[in-house]
Amino acid sequence: MKNFQIIKALSSSSAVSNISKEKGAMFIAGGTNLVDLMKKNVVAPDKLVDITGLDLAKIEFLTGKVSIGALAKNSQVAEDASIKEKYPLLALALAAGASQQIRHMATVGGNMLQKTRCSYFYNTDMPCNKRTPKSGCGAIGGSNRMVAIFGASDSCIAVHPSDMCVALAALDAAVLVEGPKGKRQIKFTDFHRLPGNTPEKDNTLESKELITSIEISDNNFTKNVHYLKVRDRTSYAFALVSVAVALDLKNNVINDVRLAMGGVAHKPWRLTEAEEFLKGKTVSEEIFRKAADLSMKGAKAYGGNDFKLTLGPNAITEALTIAASK
């Protein structure tokens, strides 16, 4: 690891100002992903701006919404009684992520910004367009069991690793940021990017912007929700496929629904077409299976991950069935 400077920011504005002064500077909070990347020389910042002293760790229940500070720990949010009551899908997704130790360190903002776990990205001896643009994608034609089936490109077939972000995409969250140009708000479904020709760009943050909080509007998804994570082992493993389901049921009829998948794309994958299909339908295994099959339109596998074409719809059907039975 190369030498670097570290400074502690005292305010959001000073954090943005400090990081704007130096091209090779990065924010650090929990560091559960960034430190690993630095150890492996995947990233090598000249300066780290420590933001852990900022007042950005609050969970505030406001009129019609909740505001969760970017520095709130994953475990803090997952274990909050009011989050469990009003936004249980988020709590379930957070509890499925990583390990208890990491959830105690990882922050909400850091979780959103974590890098793919594609093995080619972490191995600096191998080609990876996300790490080194125009070097090639080793996963195409290589070891590709964990890769995308939606939204991939000839430049990159990696997937986004977060569980929390799948739930936030399903719940139509908003991301609040602050940067050199001031403050702005980003729809969560617009925050992460598909790879296209620039897979090195994971999200739509502008240069030197800092995530300050996320907001989720109140909704009726407080009972019939489920987060299904299919993985190789039940602890500290990333999703092969995950499904976030939130149903608003009235007399067994689907009044409203949210569906999103993880482990299948470069960003949390929202299933809007399946949502529209399910609205107004009576709960049944047949309807859930049709929605699951509809969700797989456009899916493409790469050899090692062909199983996801079967696992995906099976997981959607199971997650919908479990959510409806609660």
mmCIF file of C-alpha atoms in Angstrom:
data_model
loop_
_atom_site.group_PDB
_atom_site.id
_atom_site.type_symbol
_atom_site.label_atom_id
_atom_site.label_comp_id
_atom_site.label_asym_id
_atom_site.label_seq_id
_atom_site.Cartn_x
_atom_site.Cartn_y
_atom_site.Cartn_z
ATOM 1 C CA MET A 1 0.000 0.000 0.000
ATOM 2 C CA LYS A 2 1.369 3.397 -0.944
ATOM 3 C CA ASN A 3 1.699 6.245 1.553
ATOM 4 C CA PHE A 4 -1.292 8.570 1.834
ATOM 5 C CA GLN A 5 -2.433 11.564 3.862
ATOM 6 C CA ILE A 6 -5.536 11.450 6.040
ATOM 7 C CA ILE A 7 -7.441 14.432 7.407
ATOM 8 C CA LYS A 8 -10.612 14.624 9.506
ATOM 9 C CA ALA A 9 -13.452 16.785 8.191
ATOM 10 C CA LEU A 10 -15.456 18.882 10.657
ATOM 11 C CA SER A 11 -18.443 19.626 8.402
ATOM 12 C CA SER A 12 -19.982 18.457 5.138
ATOM 13 C CA SER A 13 -18.876 21.637 3.404
ATOM 14 C CA SER A 14 -15.285 21.269 4.642
ATOM 15 C CA ALA A 15 -15.266 17.614 3.553
ATOM 16 C CA VAL A 16 -16.338 18.626 0.047
ATOM 17 C CA SER A 17 -13.852 21.511 0.028
ATOM 18 C CA ASN A 18 -10.933 19.292 1.108
ATOM 19 C CA ILE A 19 -11.642 16.553 -1.402
ATOM 20 C CA SER A 20 -12.061 19.122 -4.178
ATOM 21 C CA LYS A 21 -8.527 20.408 -3.662
ATOM 22 C CA GLU A 22 -6.791 17.190 -4.671
ATOM 23 C CA LYS A 23 -7.495 14.898 -7.638
ATOM 24 C CA GLY A 24 -6.418 11.716 -5.860
ATOM 25 C CA ALA A 25 -8.548 12.212 -2.732
ATOM 26 C CA MET A 26 -11.388 9.989 -1.479
ATOM 27 C CA PHE A 27 -13.877 10.002 1.393
ATOM 28 C CA ILE A 28 -13.568 7.305 4.061
ATOM 29 C CA ALA A 29 -16.144 6.308 6.690
ATOM 30 C CA GLY A 30 -16.476 2.668 7.775
ATOM 31 C CA GLY A 31 -13.817 1.648 5.247
ATOM 32 C CA THR A 32 -15.058 -1.952 4.997
ATOM 33 C CA ASN A 33 -14.639 -1.927 1.206
ATOM 34 C CA LEU A 34 -12.190 0.910 0.583
ATOM 35 C CA VAL A 35 -9.467 -0.448 2.875
ATOM 36 C CA ASP A 36 -9.608 -3.838 1.120
ATOM 37 C CA LEU A 37 -9.285 -2.106 -2.252
ATOM 38 C CA MET A 38 -6.287 -0.123 -1.018
ATOM 39 C CA LYS A 39 -4.577 -3.244 0.349
ATOM 40 C CA LYS A 40 -4.932 -4.933 -3.043
ATOM 41 C CA ASN A 41 -3.756 -1.791 -4.890
ATOM 42 C CA VAL A 42 -7.003 -1.634 -6.822
ATOM 43 C CA VAL A 43 -7.307 1.988 -5.692
ATOM 44 C CA ALA A 44 -4.476 4.146 -4.389
ATOM 45 C CA PRO A 45 -5.699 7.539 -3.120
ATOM 46 C CA ASP A 46 -3.186 10.236 -2.228
ATOM 47 C CA LYS A 47 -5.485 11.598 0.477
ATOM 48 C CA LEU A 48 -8.352 10.263 2.561
ATOM 49 C CA VAL A 49 -10.930 12.666 3.981
ATOM 50 C CA ASP A 50 -12.324 11.074 7.154
ATOM 51 C CA ILE A 51 -16.011 11.997 7.468
ATOM 52 C CA THR A 52 -16.829 9.941 10.579
ATOM 53 C CA GLY A 53 -17.020 13.087 12.715
ATOM 54 C CA LEU A 54 -19.853 14.610 10.699
ATOM 55 C CA ASP A 55 -23.397 14.775 12.055
ATOM 56 C CA LEU A 56 -24.762 12.363 9.462
ATOM 57 C CA ALA A 57 -25.682 9.283 11.488
ATOM 58 C CA LYS A 58 -29.213 10.166 12.579
ATOM 59 C CA ILE A 59 -32.394 8.279 11.741
ATOM 60 C CA GLU A 60 -35.180 10.878 11.722
ATOM 61 C CA PHE A 61 -38.875 10.116 11.274
ATOM 62 C CA LEU A 62 -40.345 13.184 9.616
ATOM 63 C CA THR A 63 -43.818 13.967 8.269
ATOM 64 C CA GLY A 64 -44.470 11.419 5.538
ATOM 65 C CA LYS A 65 -40.957 9.999 5.363
ATOM 66 C CA VAL A 66 -37.827 8.800 7.125
ATOM 67 C CA SER A 67 -34.409 10.386 6.695
ATOM 68 C CA ILE A 68 -31.405 8.108 7.270
ATOM 69 C CA GLY A 69 -27.991 9.740 7.543
ATOM 70 C CA ALA A 70 -25.245 8.461 5.279
ATOM 71 C CA LEU A 71 -23.076 7.619 8.304
ATOM 72 C CA ALA A 72 -25.721 5.526 10.031
ATOM 73 C CA LYS A 73 -24.312 2.034 10.514
ATOM 74 C CA ASN A 74 -25.971 -0.862 8.714
ATOM 75 C CA SER A 75 -26.652 -2.600 12.036
ATOM 76 C CA GLN A 76 -28.098 0.602 13.535
ATOM 77 C CA VAL A 77 -30.668 0.864 10.750
ATOM 78 C CA ALA A 78 -31.451 -2.859 10.606
ATOM 79 C CA GLU A 79 -32.100 -3.028 14.360
ATOM 80 C CA ASP A 80 -34.091 0.195 14.713
ATOM 81 C CA ALA A 81 -37.576 -0.681 16.026
ATOM 82 C CA SER A 82 -39.354 1.970 13.947
ATOM 83 C CA ILE A 83 -37.533 0.935 10.772
ATOM 84 C CA LYS A 84 -38.638 -2.645 11.393
ATOM 85 C CA GLU A 85 -42.216 -1.469 11.876
ATOM 86 C CA LYS A 86 -42.521 1.064 9.034
ATOM 87 C CA TYR A 87 -39.918 -0.129 6.503
ATOM 88 C CA PRO A 88 -39.423 -3.831 7.282
ATOM 89 C CA LEU A 89 -38.113 -4.660 3.794
ATOM 90 C CA LEU A 90 -35.080 -2.442 4.400
ATOM 91 C CA ALA A 91 -34.391 -4.078 7.763
ATOM 92 C CA LEU A 92 -34.607 -7.562 6.232
ATOM 93 C CA ALA A 93 -32.225 -6.695 3.392
ATOM 94 C CA LEU A 94 -29.663 -5.145 5.728
ATOM 95 C CA ALA A 95 -29.784 -8.155 8.044
ATOM 96 C CA ALA A 96 -28.988 -10.399 5.061
ATOM 97 C CA GLY A 97 -25.795 -8.512 4.214
ATOM 98 C CA ALA A 98 -22.217 -9.461 5.093
ATOM 99 C CA SER A 99 -21.554 -10.429 8.734
ATOM 100 C CA GLN A 100 -22.562 -8.913 12.065
ATOM 101 C CA GLN A 101 -19.079 -7.448 12.519
ATOM 102 C CA ILE A 102 -19.122 -5.742 9.129
ATOM 103 C CA ARG A 103 -22.672 -4.440 9.640
ATOM 104 C CA HIS A 104 -21.407 -2.762 12.837
ATOM 105 C CA MET A 105 -18.742 -0.917 10.803
ATOM 106 C CA ALA A 106 -20.307 -0.364 7.360
ATOM 107 C CA THR A 107 -22.299 2.816 6.746
ATOM 108 C CA VAL A 108 -25.378 3.400 4.613
ATOM 109 C CA GLY A 109 -23.473 5.701 2.246
ATOM 110 C CA GLY A 110 -20.557 3.308 2.002
ATOM 111 C CA ASN A 111 -22.876 0.405 1.268
ATOM 112 C CA MET A 112 -24.278 2.341 -1.681
ATOM 113 C CA LEU A 113 -20.801 3.045 -3.044
ATOM 114 C CA GLN A 114 -19.231 -0.384 -2.587
ATOM 115 C CA LYS A 115 -17.512 -1.888 -5.596
ATOM 116 C CA THR A 116 -18.343 -5.096 -7.404
ATOM 117 C CA ARG A 117 -16.912 -8.316 -6.024
ATOM 118 C CA CYS A 118 -16.017 -9.594 -9.502
ATOM 119 C CA SER A 119 -12.739 -11.503 -9.126
ATOM 120 C CA TYR A 120 -11.262 -9.843 -12.205
ATOM 121 C CA PHE A 121 -11.794 -6.406 -10.686
ATOM 122 C CA TYR A 122 -9.827 -7.397 -7.581
ATOM 123 C CA ASN A 123 -6.995 -9.151 -9.448
ATOM 124 C CA THR A 124 -4.699 -6.457 -10.852
ATOM 125 C CA ASP A 125 -2.955 -9.036 -13.059
ATOM 126 C CA MET A 126 -6.166 -9.611 -15.021
ATOM 127 C CA PRO A 127 -7.983 -7.369 -17.526
ATOM 128 C CA CYS A 128 -10.920 -5.377 -16.149
ATOM 129 C CA ASN A 129 -12.566 -2.378 -17.781
ATOM 130 C CA LYS A 130 -13.993 -1.242 -14.451
ATOM 131 C CA ARG A 131 -10.546 -1.045 -12.886
ATOM 132 C CA THR A 132 -8.541 -0.083 -15.990
ATOM 133 C CA PRO A 133 -10.720 1.262 -18.828
ATOM 134 C CA LYS A 134 -10.170 -0.330 -22.246
ATOM 135 C CA SER A 135 -8.130 -3.223 -20.815
ATOM 136 C CA GLY A 136 -10.882 -5.758 -21.563
ATOM 137 C CA CYS A 137 -13.364 -7.813 -19.537
ATOM 138 C CA GLY A 138 -11.808 -11.037 -18.290
ATOM 139 C CA ALA A 139 -15.171 -12.386 -17.123
ATOM 140 C CA ILE A 140 -16.474 -12.576 -20.696
ATOM 141 C CA GLY A 141 -15.255 -15.993 -21.737
ATOM 142 C CA GLY A 142 -13.630 -16.508 -18.335
ATOM 143 C CA SER A 143 -14.876 -17.410 -14.867
ATOM 144 C CA ASN A 144 -18.350 -15.918 -14.869
ATOM 145 C CA ARG A 145 -20.542 -17.765 -12.368
ATOM 146 C CA MET A 146 -21.457 -14.611 -10.419
ATOM 147 C CA VAL A 147 -22.034 -12.208 -13.310
ATOM 148 C CA ALA A 148 -25.032 -10.311 -14.672
ATOM 149 C CA ILE A 149 -27.961 -11.560 -16.717
ATOM 150 C CA PHE A 150 -29.537 -8.114 -17.224
ATOM 151 C CA GLY A 151 -28.195 -4.815 -18.544
ATOM 152 C CA ALA A 152 -24.636 -5.998 -19.236
ATOM 153 C CA SER A 153 -22.474 -4.790 -22.124
ATOM 154 C CA ASP A 154 -19.465 -5.934 -24.115
ATOM 155 C CA SER A 155 -17.382 -3.867 -21.688
ATOM 156 C CA CYS A 156 -18.554 -5.340 -18.387
ATOM 157 C CA ILE A 157 -20.790 -8.101 -17.018
ATOM 158 C CA ALA A 158 -20.150 -7.506 -13.302
ATOM 159 C CA VAL A 159 -22.956 -7.158 -10.728
ATOM 160 C CA HIS A 160 -23.576 -4.723 -7.900
ATOM 161 C CA PRO A 161 -23.093 -6.541 -4.566
ATOM 162 C CA SER A 162 -25.382 -4.680 -2.127
ATOM 163 C CA ASP A 163 -28.459 -6.163 -0.447
ATOM 164 C CA MET A 164 -29.533 -2.871 1.108
ATOM 165 C CA CYS A 165 -29.626 -1.164 -2.273
ATOM 166 C CA VAL A 166 -32.046 -3.731 -3.703
ATOM 167 C CA ALA A 167 -34.552 -2.857 -0.987
ATOM 168 C CA LEU A 168 -34.001 0.887 -1.424
ATOM 169 C CA ALA A 169 -34.598 0.578 -5.174
ATOM 170 C CA ALA A 170 -37.841 -1.299 -4.485
ATOM 171 C CA LEU A 171 -38.963 1.337 -1.958
ATOM 172 C CA ASP A 172 -38.372 4.287 -4.328
ATOM 173 C CA ALA A 173 -35.869 5.926 -1.996
ATOM 174 C CA ALA A 174 -34.141 9.222 -2.761
ATOM 175 C CA VAL A 175 -30.446 10.076 -2.289
ATOM 176 C CA LEU A 176 -29.447 13.492 -0.943
ATOM 177 C CA VAL A 177 -25.962 14.707 -1.846
ATOM 178 C CA GLU A 178 -23.793 17.771 -1.371
ATOM 179 C CA GLY A 179 -20.967 18.884 -3.638
ATOM 180 C CA PRO A 180 -19.049 21.878 -4.967
ATOM 181 C CA LYS A 181 -22.184 22.976 -6.892
ATOM 182 C CA GLY A 182 -24.446 22.694 -3.859
ATOM 183 C CA LYS A 183 -27.085 20.195 -2.760
ATOM 184 C CA ARG A 184 -29.325 17.998 -4.905
ATOM 185 C CA GLN A 185 -31.559 14.926 -4.762
ATOM 186 C CA ILE A 186 -31.294 11.775 -6.919
ATOM 187 C CA LYS A 187 -33.934 9.075 -7.360
ATOM 188 C CA PHE A 188 -32.458 5.864 -6.022
ATOM 189 C CA THR A 189 -33.297 3.961 -9.201
ATOM 190 C CA ASP A 190 -31.228 6.563 -11.091
ATOM 191 C CA PHE A 191 -28.291 6.543 -8.665
ATOM 192 C CA HIS A 192 -26.476 3.432 -9.927
ATOM 193 C CA ARG A 193 -25.546 3.013 -13.587
ATOM 194 C CA LEU A 194 -25.484 0.212 -16.110
ATOM 195 C CA PRO A 195 -21.981 -0.389 -17.534
ATOM 196 C CA GLY A 196 -22.431 0.647 -21.168
ATOM 197 C CA ASN A 197 -19.087 1.811 -22.543
ATOM 198 C CA THR A 198 -17.992 3.340 -19.212
ATOM 199 C CA PRO A 199 -18.177 0.551 -16.598
ATOM 200 C CA GLU A 200 -15.695 2.421 -14.410
ATOM 201 C CA LYS A 201 -18.586 4.772 -13.541
ATOM 202 C CA ASP A 202 -20.693 2.994 -10.916
ATOM 203 C CA ASN A 203 -23.141 5.788 -10.194
ATOM 204 C CA THR A 204 -24.408 9.231 -11.177
ATOM 205 C CA LEU A 205 -22.589 11.185 -8.473
ATOM 206 C CA GLU A 206 -20.751 14.175 -9.858
ATOM 207 C CA SER A 207 -17.100 14.735 -9.041
ATOM 208 C CA LYS A 208 -16.454 15.303 -5.318
ATOM 209 C CA GLU A 209 -20.101 14.962 -4.245
ATOM 210 C CA LEU A 210 -20.813 13.574 -0.764
ATOM 211 C CA ILE A 211 -23.871 11.474 0.102
ATOM 212 C CA THR A 212 -25.499 13.057 3.153
ATOM 213 C CA SER A 213 -28.665 10.974 3.596
ATOM 214 C CA ILE A 214 -31.346 8.843 2.008
ATOM 215 C CA GLU A 215 -35.078 9.386 2.310
ATOM 216 C CA ILE A 216 -37.946 6.902 2.024
ATOM 217 C CA SER A 217 -41.557 8.046 1.800
ATOM 218 C CA ASP A 218 -44.169 6.403 4.004
ATOM 219 C CA ASN A 219 -45.989 3.533 2.291
ATOM 220 C CA ASN A 220 -48.328 0.627 2.941
ATOM 221 C CA PHE A 221 -45.608 -2.026 2.667
ATOM 222 C CA THR A 222 -45.444 -2.837 6.364
ATOM 223 C CA LYS A 223 -46.585 -6.452 6.521
ATOM 224 C CA ASN A 224 -46.400 -8.536 3.346
ATOM 225 C CA VAL A 225 -42.714 -8.103 2.576
ATOM 226 C CA HIS A 226 -39.807 -10.484 2.079
ATOM 227 C CA TYR A 227 -36.135 -10.366 1.114
ATOM 228 C CA LEU A 228 -34.911 -13.646 -0.352
ATOM 229 C CA LYS A 229 -31.150 -14.063 -0.770
ATOM 230 C CA VAL A 230 -29.865 -17.173 -2.530
ATOM 231 C CA ARG A 231 -26.142 -17.661 -1.879
ATOM 232 C CA ASP A 232 -23.505 -20.347 -1.548
ATOM 233 C CA ARG A 233 -23.471 -20.171 2.249
ATOM 234 C CA THR A 234 -25.688 -18.455 4.797
ATOM 235 C CA SER A 235 -23.107 -16.036 6.206
ATOM 236 C CA TYR A 236 -20.738 -13.514 4.655
ATOM 237 C CA ALA A 237 -21.542 -14.440 1.055
ATOM 238 C CA PHE A 238 -22.827 -12.315 -1.794
ATOM 239 C CA ALA A 239 -26.064 -13.105 -3.570
ATOM 240 C CA LEU A 240 -26.208 -15.389 -6.563
ATOM 241 C CA VAL A 241 -29.723 -13.998 -6.898
ATOM 242 C CA SER A 242 -31.751 -11.942 -4.436
ATOM 243 C CA VAL A 243 -35.338 -10.688 -4.563
ATOM 244 C CA ALA A 244 -36.976 -7.840 -2.640
ATOM 245 C CA VAL A 245 -40.791 -8.053 -2.502
ATOM 246 C CA ALA A 246 -43.285 -5.640 -0.967
ATOM 247 C CA LEU A 247 -47.034 -6.248 -1.353
ATOM 248 C CA ASP A 248 -50.014 -4.126 -0.368
ATOM 249 C CA LEU A 249 -52.884 -6.623 -0.168
ATOM 250 C CA LYS A 250 -56.589 -5.890 0.170
ATOM 251 C CA ASN A 251 -58.786 -8.992 0.545
ATOM 252 C CA ASN A 252 -56.104 -11.091 -1.148
ATOM 253 C CA VAL A 253 -55.970 -8.713 -4.118
ATOM 254 C CA ILE A 254 -52.679 -6.971 -4.929
ATOM 255 C CA ASN A 255 -53.397 -3.259 -4.551
ATOM 256 C CA ASP A 256 -49.738 -2.258 -4.988
ATOM 257 C CA VAL A 257 -46.412 -4.063 -5.318
ATOM 258 C CA ARG A 258 -42.678 -3.430 -5.473
ATOM 259 C CA LEU A 259 -40.184 -5.914 -6.920
ATOM 260 C CA ALA A 260 -36.416 -5.691 -7.335
ATOM 261 C CA MET A 261 -33.546 -8.146 -7.805
ATOM 262 C CA GLY A 262 -29.921 -8.243 -6.766
ATOM 263 C CA GLY A 263 -26.995 -10.285 -8.064
ATOM 264 C CA VAL A 264 -28.260 -9.977 -11.626
ATOM 265 C CA ALA A 265 -27.100 -6.574 -12.940
ATOM 266 C CA HIS A 266 -24.598 -3.745 -12.603
ATOM 267 C CA LYS A 267 -27.235 -1.989 -10.460
ATOM 268 C CA PRO A 268 -30.237 -3.068 -8.369
ATOM 269 C CA TRP A 269 -32.690 -4.363 -10.970
ATOM 270 C CA ARG A 270 -36.250 -3.047 -10.598
ATOM 271 C CA LEU A 271 -38.968 -5.252 -12.125
ATOM 272 C CA THR A 272 -41.461 -2.575 -13.141
ATOM 273 C CA GLU A 273 -43.166 -4.593 -15.888
ATOM 274 C CA ALA A 274 -43.898 -7.428 -13.478
ATOM 275 C CA GLU A 275 -45.175 -4.902 -10.919
ATOM 276 C CA GLU A 276 -47.705 -3.522 -13.396
ATOM 277 C CA PHE A 277 -48.781 -7.046 -14.317
ATOM 278 C CA LEU A 278 -49.432 -7.981 -10.677
ATOM 279 C CA LYS A 279 -51.482 -4.909 -9.725
ATOM 280 C CA GLY A 280 -55.133 -5.781 -9.363
ATOM 281 C CA LYS A 281 -54.533 -9.528 -9.531
ATOM 282 C CA THR A 282 -55.704 -12.016 -6.916
ATOM 283 C CA VAL A 283 -52.887 -13.794 -5.112
ATOM 284 C CA SER A 284 -52.129 -17.214 -6.609
ATOM 285 C CA GLU A 285 -49.139 -19.364 -7.460
ATOM 286 C CA GLU A 286 -50.080 -19.161 -11.140
ATOM 287 C CA ILE A 287 -50.054 -15.355 -11.129
ATOM 288 C CA PHE A 288 -46.738 -15.261 -9.283
ATOM 289 C CA ARG A 289 -45.168 -17.681 -11.776
ATOM 290 C CA LYS A 290 -46.391 -15.586 -14.713
ATOM 291 C CA ALA A 291 -44.920 -12.464 -13.111
ATOM 292 C CA ALA A 292 -41.635 -14.288 -12.554
ATOM 293 C CA ASP A 293 -41.459 -15.425 -16.179
ATOM 294 C CA LEU A 294 -42.269 -11.887 -17.326
ATOM 295 C CA SER A 295 -39.411 -10.598 -15.157
ATOM 296 C CA MET A 296 -36.868 -12.634 -17.115
ATOM 297 C CA LYS A 297 -37.516 -10.930 -20.461
ATOM 298 C CA GLY A 298 -34.176 -9.916 -21.982
ATOM 299 C CA ALA A 299 -32.091 -12.036 -19.605
ATOM 300 C CA LYS A 300 -28.810 -13.303 -21.056
ATOM 301 C CA ALA A 301 -26.332 -15.693 -19.439
ATOM 302 C CA TYR A 302 -22.630 -16.221 -20.156
ATOM 303 C CA GLY A 303 -22.025 -19.926 -19.590
ATOM 304 C CA GLY A 304 -20.955 -20.127 -15.987
ATOM 305 C CA ASN A 305 -24.094 -18.338 -14.808
ATOM 306 C CA ASP A 306 -26.650 -20.107 -17.019
ATOM 307 C CA PHE A 307 -28.267 -21.460 -13.838
ATOM 308 C CA LYS A 308 -29.481 -17.921 -13.011
ATOM 309 C CA LEU A 309 -31.991 -18.155 -15.870
ATOM 310 C CA THR A 310 -33.756 -20.869 -13.854
ATOM 311 C CA LEU A 311 -32.866 -19.672 -10.359
ATOM 312 C CA GLY A 312 -34.142 -16.145 -11.078
ATOM 313 C CA PRO A 313 -37.823 -16.902 -11.767
ATOM 314 C CA ASN A 314 -37.901 -19.599 -9.082
ATOM 315 C CA ALA A 315 -36.587 -17.086 -6.525
ATOM 316 C CA ILE A 316 -39.127 -14.434 -7.586
ATOM 317 C CA THR A 317 -41.992 -16.916 -7.276
ATOM 318 C CA GLU A 318 -40.819 -18.079 -3.848
ATOM 319 C CA ALA A 319 -40.287 -14.543 -2.549
ATOM 320 C CA LEU A 320 -43.749 -13.436 -3.716
ATOM 321 C CA THR A 321 -45.338 -16.519 -2.151
ATOM 322 C CA ILE A 322 -43.639 -15.976 1.208
ATOM 323 C CA ALA A 323 -44.501 -12.265 1.269
ATOM 324 C CA ALA A 324 -48.169 -12.948 0.464
ATOM 325 C CA SER A 325 -48.453 -15.534 3.238
ATOM 326 C CA LYS A 326 -47.406 -13.201 6.073
#
